[in-house]
Amino acid sequence: MKVLVTGGLGYIGSHTVVDLLNENYEVVIIDNLVNSKIDVLDKIKKITGKDVTFYEYDLCEKEKIEDVFKKEDIKAVIHFAGLKAVGESVLKPLMYYKNNLMSTINLLEVMKDFNVKKIVFSSSATVYGEPKSLPIYEDFPLSTTNPYGSTKLMIENILEDLYKSDNSFDITILRYFNPIGSHKSGLLGENPNGIPNNLMPYIVRVATGKLKILSIFGNDYDTVDGTGVRDYIHVLDLAHGHVLALKNPKTGLKIYNLGTGLGTSVLELVTTFEKVTGVKINKQFVERRKGDVAACYAAINKAKEELGFAPKYNISDMCQDSYNYVKKNKDI
Ligand code: NAD
Ligand code: UDP
């Protein structure tokens, strides 16, 4: 079966492409390289020994998507492509709305025209805003605090309305918690442009000496040690969730949380990192970061029951693999 993976050279997309190829899917990637590098393509081929068809196209250009659907016999789509930096989305909201919404609407229109009705979409735990209790279930109220999150929620609404209008669509919305870690080969991983906003990319750069000190945003939250709690999931487990979503016999519109169901504080993550790598992390406590919630972790019962989702990796594996990637890639 031929699967179109948009954003397939990005962090989560590339790991998913590897998993798909290992499961004998044929893969076609569209990516405009706005946040990824072309050498990822060779790395995917090196890891899997398999070929991938790649189009360096921007999904905001609808005729480019049509070109791909004309040339390739696409049966399903996994839609990762999008801009994802929260802070940047606050500074450049129009760029975020334009890129994330226009690309998705173009893609859905072309899918409808070519009668391709199966799509898996990358949403985020950010759509839960400040959760009313923990763990977070899929039917919790939704709200957002920044333009990036709003694009995710708007796309969820678009998909729901599309499904109401045409229930031959088979739509899976996956709400990711906090992916970290990297491929065991050290060839694929997360390499954000500029100074990272997210915790693990920051920690590994302090570990290699690229950055001096980790600022921990707040130590007075009502959590186990006062620092923020998140549900970190190994990117390999997250990637596999997409393969399971494609294989899911249940059709219609489905929404699943993908996390581990376990909360880990910033200090717990740093301590585990130091233990498994033997590298000390310079750190200081600073003010809370605006917009952060104290704690956020998933209920994953639904993904377990309906998808057979069962994360394999723990926090130690995630720390080890994140560090392995930066050690092997000196330019990071
Ligand atoms: P990423 O930036 O590494 O990958 C996204 C890819 O999409 C990049 O390769 C980029 O070049 C491409 N892209 C962006 N706009 C495009 C366009 N208009 N046309 C073609 N290609 C385009 O991000 P990621 O971490 O792999 O995230 C993948 C998806 O998952 C995103 O939609 C993101 O919002 C979502 N998500 C990520 C996280 C996370 O923590 N990484 C959490 C929740 C949800
Ligand atoms: N965090 C931190 N220092 C950093 C980056 C993040 O203390 O340099 C904290 C942040 O406040 C949150 C946790 O680490 O409690 C995870 O942050 P991240 O940005 O990775 O994910 P998100 O907040 O989007 O879930």
Short mmCIF file of C-alpha atoms and ligand atoms in Angstrom, two decimals:
data_model
loop_
_atom_site.label_atom_id
_atom_site.label_comp_id
_atom_site.label_asym_id
_atom_site.label_seq_id
_atom_site.Cartn_x
_atom_site.Cartn_y
_atom_site.Cartn_z
CA MET A 1 0.00 0.00 0.00
CA LYS A 2 1.31 3.44 -0.95
CA VAL A 3 1.22 6.07 1.80
CA LEU A 4 1.82 9.79 1.37
CA VAL A 5 3.73 11.22 4.32
CA THR A 6 3.70 15.03 4.41
CA GLY A 7 6.52 16.52 6.46
CA GLY A 8 8.22 13.12 6.19
CA LEU A 9 11.73 14.51 6.53
CA GLY A 10 10.94 16.17 9.87
CA TYR A 11 11.57 14.76 13.34
CA ILE A 12 8.49 12.58 13.88
CA GLY A 13 7.82 12.08 10.15
CA SER A 14 11.25 10.58 9.43
CA HIS A 15 10.96 8.05 12.27
CA THR A 16 7.49 7.12 11.04
CA VAL A 17 8.72 6.66 7.46
CA VAL A 18 11.35 4.20 8.74
CA ASP A 19 8.68 2.25 10.62
CA LEU A 20 6.38 2.23 7.56
CA LEU A 21 9.16 0.99 5.27
CA ASN A 22 10.06 -1.73 7.77
CA GLU A 23 6.41 -2.80 7.65
CA ASN A 24 6.60 -2.95 3.83
CA TYR A 25 4.49 0.09 3.04
CA GLU A 26 5.53 2.08 -0.03
CA VAL A 27 6.22 5.67 0.98
CA VAL A 28 5.95 8.97 -0.88
CA ILE A 29 7.13 12.09 0.96
CA ILE A 30 6.21 15.72 0.37
CA ASP A 31 8.33 18.19 2.33
CA ASN A 32 9.44 21.73 1.49
CA LEU A 33 12.48 21.48 3.83
CA VAL A 34 11.42 24.59 5.74
CA ASN A 35 12.38 22.79 8.96
CA SER A 36 14.33 19.75 7.79
CA LYS A 37 17.36 18.79 5.76
CA ILE A 38 17.60 16.76 2.57
CA ASP A 39 20.27 14.42 4.01
CA VAL A 40 17.53 12.84 6.15
CA LEU A 41 16.36 11.10 2.97
CA ASP A 42 19.65 9.23 2.57
CA LYS A 43 19.65 8.38 6.25
CA ILE A 44 16.19 6.83 5.94
CA LYS A 45 17.42 4.78 2.98
CA LYS A 46 20.57 3.77 4.87
CA ILE A 47 18.60 2.57 7.91
CA THR A 48 15.95 0.65 5.98
CA GLY A 49 17.79 -0.37 2.79
CA LYS A 50 14.63 0.74 0.98
CA ASP A 51 13.78 3.46 -1.47
CA VAL A 52 11.41 6.39 -0.91
CA THR A 53 9.92 8.77 -3.45
CA PHE A 54 10.49 12.39 -2.48
CA TYR A 55 8.88 15.61 -3.74
CA GLU A 56 10.34 18.89 -2.53
CA TYR A 57 6.99 20.66 -2.73
CA ASP A 58 5.14 23.20 -0.62
CA LEU A 59 1.66 21.99 0.33
CA CYS A 60 0.44 25.59 0.10
CA GLU A 61 0.69 25.13 -3.68
CA LYS A 62 -2.32 22.98 -4.46
CA GLU A 63 -1.26 22.08 -8.00
CA LYS A 64 1.91 20.51 -6.58
CA ILE A 65 -0.18 18.17 -4.43
CA GLU A 66 -2.32 17.35 -7.49
CA ASP A 67 0.84 16.53 -9.40
CA VAL A 68 1.79 13.94 -6.76
CA PHE A 69 -1.68 12.39 -6.67
CA LYS A 70 -1.64 12.13 -10.48
CA LYS A 71 1.73 10.37 -10.50
CA GLU A 72 1.36 8.15 -7.44
CA ASP A 73 -1.36 5.70 -6.50
CA ILE A 74 -1.81 7.09 -2.98
CA LYS A 75 -4.11 5.06 -0.69
CA ALA A 76 -3.64 6.91 2.60
CA VAL A 77 -2.05 10.06 3.97
CA ILE A 78 -0.19 10.80 7.20
CA HIS A 79 -0.12 14.57 7.57
CA PHE A 80 2.81 15.81 9.70
CA ALA A 81 3.71 18.93 7.71
CA GLY A 82 3.29 22.16 9.62
CA LEU A 83 5.10 24.84 11.56
CA LYS A 84 5.37 23.98 15.25
CA ALA A 85 7.26 26.58 17.31
CA VAL A 86 4.92 28.08 19.92
CA GLY A 87 6.94 31.28 20.51
CA GLU A 88 7.37 31.96 16.81
CA SER A 89 3.64 31.48 16.28
CA VAL A 90 2.95 34.29 18.76
CA LEU A 91 5.30 36.61 16.85
CA LYS A 92 4.18 35.53 13.37
CA PRO A 93 0.56 34.36 13.69
CA LEU A 94 -0.36 34.98 10.04
CA MET A 95 2.52 32.83 8.86
CA TYR A 96 1.32 30.00 11.13
CA TYR A 97 -2.35 30.23 10.15
CA LYS A 98 -1.46 30.50 6.47
CA ASN A 99 0.99 27.61 6.39
CA ASN A 100 -0.80 25.14 8.66
CA LEU A 101 -4.37 25.79 7.49
CA MET A 102 -3.80 26.40 3.80
CA SER A 103 -1.60 23.31 3.42
CA THR A 104 -4.19 21.14 5.17
CA ILE A 105 -7.18 22.47 3.22
CA ASN A 106 -5.30 22.02 -0.07
CA LEU A 107 -4.39 18.48 0.91
CA LEU A 108 -7.95 17.57 1.91
CA GLU A 109 -9.40 19.04 -1.30
CA VAL A 110 -7.01 17.04 -3.43
CA MET A 111 -7.69 13.89 -1.41
CA LYS A 112 -11.43 14.36 -1.98
CA ASP A 113 -10.91 14.96 -5.73
CA PHE A 114 -8.82 11.81 -6.04
CA ASN A 115 -11.11 9.79 -3.77
CA VAL A 116 -8.41 9.13 -1.17
CA LYS A 117 -10.27 9.22 2.12
CA LYS A 118 -7.89 7.87 4.75
CA ILE A 119 -5.88 10.40 6.76
CA VAL A 120 -3.93 10.42 10.02
CA PHE A 121 -3.35 13.91 11.41
CA SER A 122 -0.71 15.18 13.88
CA SER A 123 -2.48 17.08 16.62
CA SER A 124 -1.11 17.95 20.01
CA ALA A 125 -1.83 17.84 23.74
CA THR A 126 -1.73 21.64 23.49
CA VAL A 127 -5.42 21.51 22.43
CA TYR A 128 -6.33 20.60 26.03
CA GLY A 129 -5.14 24.01 27.33
CA GLU A 130 -5.22 23.96 31.15
CA PRO A 131 -6.61 20.47 31.90
CA LYS A 132 -9.41 20.26 34.49
CA SER A 133 -7.84 17.13 36.03
CA LEU A 134 -5.24 14.47 35.31
CA PRO A 135 -4.74 12.22 33.45
CA ILE A 136 -6.18 13.87 30.34
CA TYR A 137 -8.87 11.95 28.45
CA GLU A 138 -9.77 12.55 24.81
CA ASP A 139 -13.20 13.95 25.69
CA PHE A 140 -11.83 16.75 27.92
CA PRO A 141 -12.77 20.35 26.97
CA LEU A 142 -10.49 21.94 24.38
CA SER A 143 -8.92 25.39 24.33
CA THR A 144 -5.68 26.95 23.22
CA THR A 145 -3.30 29.65 24.41
CA ASN A 146 -1.26 30.47 21.28
CA PRO A 147 -1.64 30.59 17.47
CA TYR A 148 0.19 27.30 16.95
CA GLY A 149 -2.26 25.51 19.23
CA SER A 150 -5.16 27.28 17.54
CA THR A 151 -4.08 25.94 14.13
CA LYS A 152 -4.18 22.41 15.57
CA LEU A 153 -7.63 22.91 17.07
CA MET A 154 -8.95 24.54 13.88
CA ILE A 155 -7.68 21.64 11.79
CA GLU A 156 -9.38 19.20 14.19
CA ASN A 157 -12.62 21.16 13.64
CA ILE A 158 -12.13 21.15 9.87
CA LEU A 159 -11.63 17.38 9.92
CA GLU A 160 -14.75 16.89 12.04
CA ASP A 161 -16.87 19.03 9.71
CA LEU A 162 -15.44 17.28 6.67
CA TYR A 163 -16.36 13.93 8.17
CA LYS A 164 -19.91 15.11 8.94
CA SER A 165 -20.28 16.18 5.30
CA ASP A 166 -18.78 12.96 3.89
CA ASN A 167 -18.59 9.99 6.20
CA SER A 168 -16.68 7.90 3.72
CA PHE A 169 -13.64 9.75 5.10
CA ASP A 170 -11.59 7.68 7.53
CA ILE A 171 -9.87 10.15 9.86
CA THR A 172 -7.56 9.59 12.79
CA ILE A 173 -6.53 12.54 14.95
CA LEU A 174 -3.51 11.75 17.10
CA ARG A 175 -2.82 14.09 20.00
CA TYR A 176 0.87 13.79 20.83
CA PHE A 177 2.24 14.50 24.28
CA ASN A 178 6.02 15.23 24.47
CA PRO A 179 8.12 13.26 21.96
CA ILE A 180 11.85 12.99 22.73
CA GLY A 181 14.57 10.43 21.94
CA SER A 182 15.85 9.45 18.53
CA HIS A 183 16.50 6.50 16.25
CA LYS A 184 18.84 3.88 17.75
CA SER A 185 21.29 4.34 14.84
CA GLY A 186 21.91 7.95 15.90
CA LEU A 187 21.18 8.98 12.30
CA LEU A 188 17.74 10.53 12.86
CA GLY A 189 16.70 12.89 15.62
CA GLU A 190 15.45 16.32 16.51
CA ASN A 191 17.51 19.24 15.26
CA PRO A 192 15.55 22.48 15.69
CA ASN A 193 16.81 25.69 14.10
CA GLY A 194 18.40 28.21 16.47
CA ILE A 195 18.23 28.00 20.26
CA PRO A 196 15.76 25.25 21.21
CA ASN A 197 12.56 26.02 23.13
CA ASN A 198 11.87 22.48 24.20
CA LEU A 199 13.44 20.85 27.20
CA MET A 200 15.32 17.82 25.80
CA PRO A 201 16.96 19.61 22.85
CA TYR A 202 18.14 22.18 25.39
CA ILE A 203 19.46 19.59 27.87
CA VAL A 204 21.52 17.75 25.22
CA ARG A 205 23.13 21.03 24.09
CA VAL A 206 24.13 21.80 27.68
CA ALA A 207 25.53 18.27 27.87
CA THR A 208 27.72 18.80 24.79
CA GLY A 209 28.79 22.27 25.91
CA LYS A 210 27.00 24.08 23.04
CA LEU A 211 24.84 25.87 25.61
CA LYS A 212 26.07 26.91 29.05
CA ILE A 213 23.22 26.39 31.46
CA LEU A 214 19.69 25.00 31.55
CA SER A 215 17.12 27.42 32.92
CA ILE A 216 14.36 25.53 34.69
CA PHE A 217 11.15 27.49 34.34
CA GLY A 218 9.62 27.53 37.82
CA ASN A 219 10.15 25.41 40.95
CA ASP A 220 6.99 26.40 42.80
CA TYR A 221 4.37 24.40 40.89
CA ASP A 222 2.10 22.06 42.79
CA THR A 223 4.00 18.98 41.55
CA VAL A 224 6.25 16.30 43.00
CA ASP A 225 9.27 18.66 43.26
CA GLY A 226 7.84 22.02 42.15
CA THR A 227 8.98 21.73 38.53
CA GLY A 228 6.69 21.19 35.53
CA VAL A 229 5.45 17.67 34.78
CA ARG A 230 5.02 16.32 31.24
CA ASP A 231 4.33 13.00 29.55
CA TYR A 232 7.50 12.27 27.55
CA ILE A 233 7.21 9.59 24.88
CA HIS A 234 9.99 8.02 22.82
CA VAL A 235 9.69 9.13 19.21
CA LEU A 236 9.99 5.48 18.13
CA ASP A 237 6.88 4.60 20.16
CA LEU A 238 5.09 7.65 18.81
CA ALA A 239 6.06 6.76 15.24
CA HIS A 240 4.72 3.25 15.71
CA GLY A 241 1.40 4.71 16.83
CA HIS A 242 0.94 5.96 13.25
CA VAL A 243 1.46 2.50 11.77
CA LEU A 244 -1.11 1.17 14.24
CA ALA A 245 -3.51 3.96 13.25
CA LEU A 246 -3.19 2.97 9.59
CA LYS A 247 -3.91 -0.66 10.44
CA ASN A 248 -6.82 0.13 12.77
CA PRO A 249 -9.88 -1.79 11.58
CA LYS A 250 -12.16 0.82 13.13
CA THR A 251 -13.23 3.42 10.55
CA GLY A 252 -14.85 6.84 10.89
CA LEU A 253 -13.46 9.74 12.89
CA LYS A 254 -11.26 8.66 15.78
CA ILE A 255 -9.21 10.64 18.28
CA TYR A 256 -6.39 9.17 20.38
CA ASN A 257 -3.88 10.50 22.88
CA LEU A 258 -0.37 9.22 22.25
CA GLY A 259 1.80 9.44 25.36
CA THR A 260 2.97 6.94 27.96
CA GLY A 261 0.44 7.93 30.61
CA LEU A 262 3.31 8.76 33.00
CA GLY A 263 4.25 12.21 34.26
CA THR A 264 7.93 13.18 34.69
CA SER A 265 9.10 16.47 36.23
CA VAL A 266 11.88 18.62 34.75
CA LEU A 267 14.16 17.71 37.66
CA GLU A 268 13.37 14.00 37.33
CA LEU A 269 14.22 14.15 33.63
CA VAL A 270 17.49 16.00 34.26
CA THR A 271 18.49 13.59 37.03
CA THR A 272 17.75 10.57 34.84
CA PHE A 273 19.73 12.14 31.99
CA GLU A 274 22.74 12.67 34.29
CA LYS A 275 22.51 9.10 35.58
CA VAL A 276 22.32 7.32 32.22
CA THR A 277 24.86 9.50 30.39
CA GLY A 278 27.23 10.30 33.26
CA VAL A 279 27.18 13.96 32.17
CA LYS A 280 26.38 16.69 34.69
CA ILE A 281 23.88 19.35 33.56
CA ASN A 282 24.46 22.94 34.71
CA LYS A 283 21.12 24.29 35.80
CA GLN A 284 19.43 27.25 37.46
CA PHE A 285 15.87 27.97 38.52
CA VAL A 286 14.20 30.95 36.87
CA GLU A 287 10.68 32.40 36.66
CA ARG A 288 7.81 30.30 35.32
CA ARG A 289 7.41 30.47 31.53
CA LYS A 290 4.26 32.31 30.49
CA GLY A 291 1.53 29.98 29.25
CA ASP A 292 3.00 26.80 30.84
CA VAL A 293 0.72 24.41 32.69
CA ALA A 294 1.95 22.77 35.89
CA ALA A 295 1.33 19.20 34.79
CA CYS A 296 0.12 17.41 31.71
CA TYR A 297 -0.07 13.67 31.09
CA ALA A 298 -2.28 11.43 29.04
CA ALA A 299 -4.81 8.73 29.65
CA ILE A 300 -3.82 6.23 26.96
CA ASN A 301 -6.46 3.55 27.63
CA LYS A 302 -8.26 4.31 24.36
CA ALA A 303 -5.12 4.02 22.20
CA LYS A 304 -4.20 0.83 24.06
CA GLU A 305 -7.61 -0.77 23.59
CA GLU A 306 -8.41 0.32 20.04
CA LEU A 307 -4.95 0.56 18.46
CA GLY A 308 -3.02 -1.95 20.56
CA PHE A 309 -0.69 0.94 21.41
CA ALA A 310 1.93 -0.12 23.99
CA PRO A 311 4.93 2.20 24.48
CA LYS A 312 8.14 0.16 24.92
CA TYR A 313 10.69 2.74 26.01
CA ASN A 314 11.20 4.42 29.38
CA ILE A 315 12.68 7.79 30.35
CA SER A 316 16.22 6.32 30.61
CA ASP A 317 16.02 5.03 27.01
CA MET A 318 14.73 8.42 25.87
CA CYS A 319 17.63 10.27 27.57
CA GLN A 320 20.23 7.82 26.25
CA ASP A 321 18.95 8.00 22.67
CA SER A 322 18.60 11.80 22.65
CA TYR A 323 22.21 12.11 23.84
CA ASN A 324 23.44 9.48 21.39
CA TYR A 325 22.06 11.53 18.49
CA VAL A 326 23.87 14.76 19.41
CA LYS A 327 27.09 12.90 20.16
CA LYS A 328 27.04 11.33 16.69
CA ASN A 329 26.15 14.58 14.92
CA LYS A 330 28.81 17.12 15.75
CA ASP A 331 27.06 19.96 13.87
CA ILE A 332 24.17 19.98 16.39
P1 NAD B 1 9.22 19.07 12.15
O1 NAD B 1 9.29 20.54 11.97
O2 NAD B 1 10.49 18.34 12.44
O3 NAD B 1 8.56 18.40 10.84
C1 NAD B 1 7.58 19.05 10.08
C2 NAD B 1 8.00 18.96 8.62
O4 NAD B 1 7.01 19.60 7.80
C3 NAD B 1 9.34 19.65 8.32
O5 NAD B 1 10.21 18.74 7.67
C4 NAD B 1 8.97 20.83 7.43
O6 NAD B 1 9.99 21.09 6.48
C5 NAD B 1 7.66 20.34 6.79
N1 NAD B 1 6.73 21.40 6.36
C6 NAD B 1 6.25 22.44 7.08
N2 NAD B 1 5.40 23.17 6.33
C7 NAD B 1 5.34 22.60 5.12
C8 NAD B 1 4.64 22.89 3.90
N3 NAD B 1 3.85 23.97 3.79
N4 NAD B 1 4.80 22.07 2.82
C9 NAD B 1 5.62 20.99 2.92
N5 NAD B 1 6.31 20.65 4.03
C10 NAD B 1 6.18 21.45 5.11
O7 NAD B 1 8.14 18.76 13.27
P2 NAD B 1 7.83 17.41 14.06
O8 NAD B 1 8.31 17.58 15.46
O9 NAD B 1 8.26 16.24 13.28
O10 NAD B 1 6.25 17.50 14.12
C11 NAD B 1 5.43 16.90 13.12
C12 NAD B 1 3.99 17.30 13.37
O11 NAD B 1 3.61 16.92 14.69
C13 NAD B 1 3.74 18.81 13.27
O12 NAD B 1 2.50 19.02 12.67
C14 NAD B 1 3.71 19.24 14.72
O13 NAD B 1 2.93 20.39 14.90
C15 NAD B 1 3.08 18.02 15.39
N6 NAD B 1 3.45 17.91 16.81
C16 NAD B 1 4.76 17.90 17.18
C17 NAD B 1 5.10 17.80 18.53
C18 NAD B 1 6.54 17.84 18.98
O14 NAD B 1 6.79 18.03 20.17
N7 NAD B 1 7.51 17.62 18.11
C19 NAD B 1 4.09 17.70 19.51
C20 NAD B 1 2.75 17.69 19.08
C21 NAD B 1 2.45 17.78 17.73
N1 UDP B 2 11.38 23.69 30.40
C1 UDP B 2 12.39 24.24 31.18
N2 UDP B 2 13.46 24.80 30.56
C2 UDP B 2 13.59 24.84 29.20
C3 UDP B 2 12.56 24.27 28.43
C4 UDP B 2 11.46 23.72 29.06
O1 UDP B 2 12.31 24.22 32.41
O2 UDP B 2 14.60 25.39 28.71
C5 UDP B 2 10.22 23.04 31.07
C6 UDP B 2 8.86 23.64 30.73
O3 UDP B 2 8.56 24.70 31.61
C7 UDP B 2 7.94 22.43 30.89
C8 UDP B 2 8.82 21.25 30.48
O4 UDP B 2 10.17 21.70 30.60
O5 UDP B 2 7.59 22.25 32.25
C9 UDP B 2 8.60 20.80 29.03
O6 UDP B 2 8.72 21.92 28.16
P1 UDP B 2 8.66 21.77 26.59
O7 UDP B 2 8.77 23.16 26.01
O8 UDP B 2 9.68 20.76 26.15
O9 UDP B 2 7.22 21.13 26.30
P2 UDP B 2 5.76 21.75 26.51
O10 UDP B 2 5.83 22.76 27.61
O11 UDP B 2 5.39 22.35 25.22
O12 UDP B 2 4.90 20.59 26.89
#
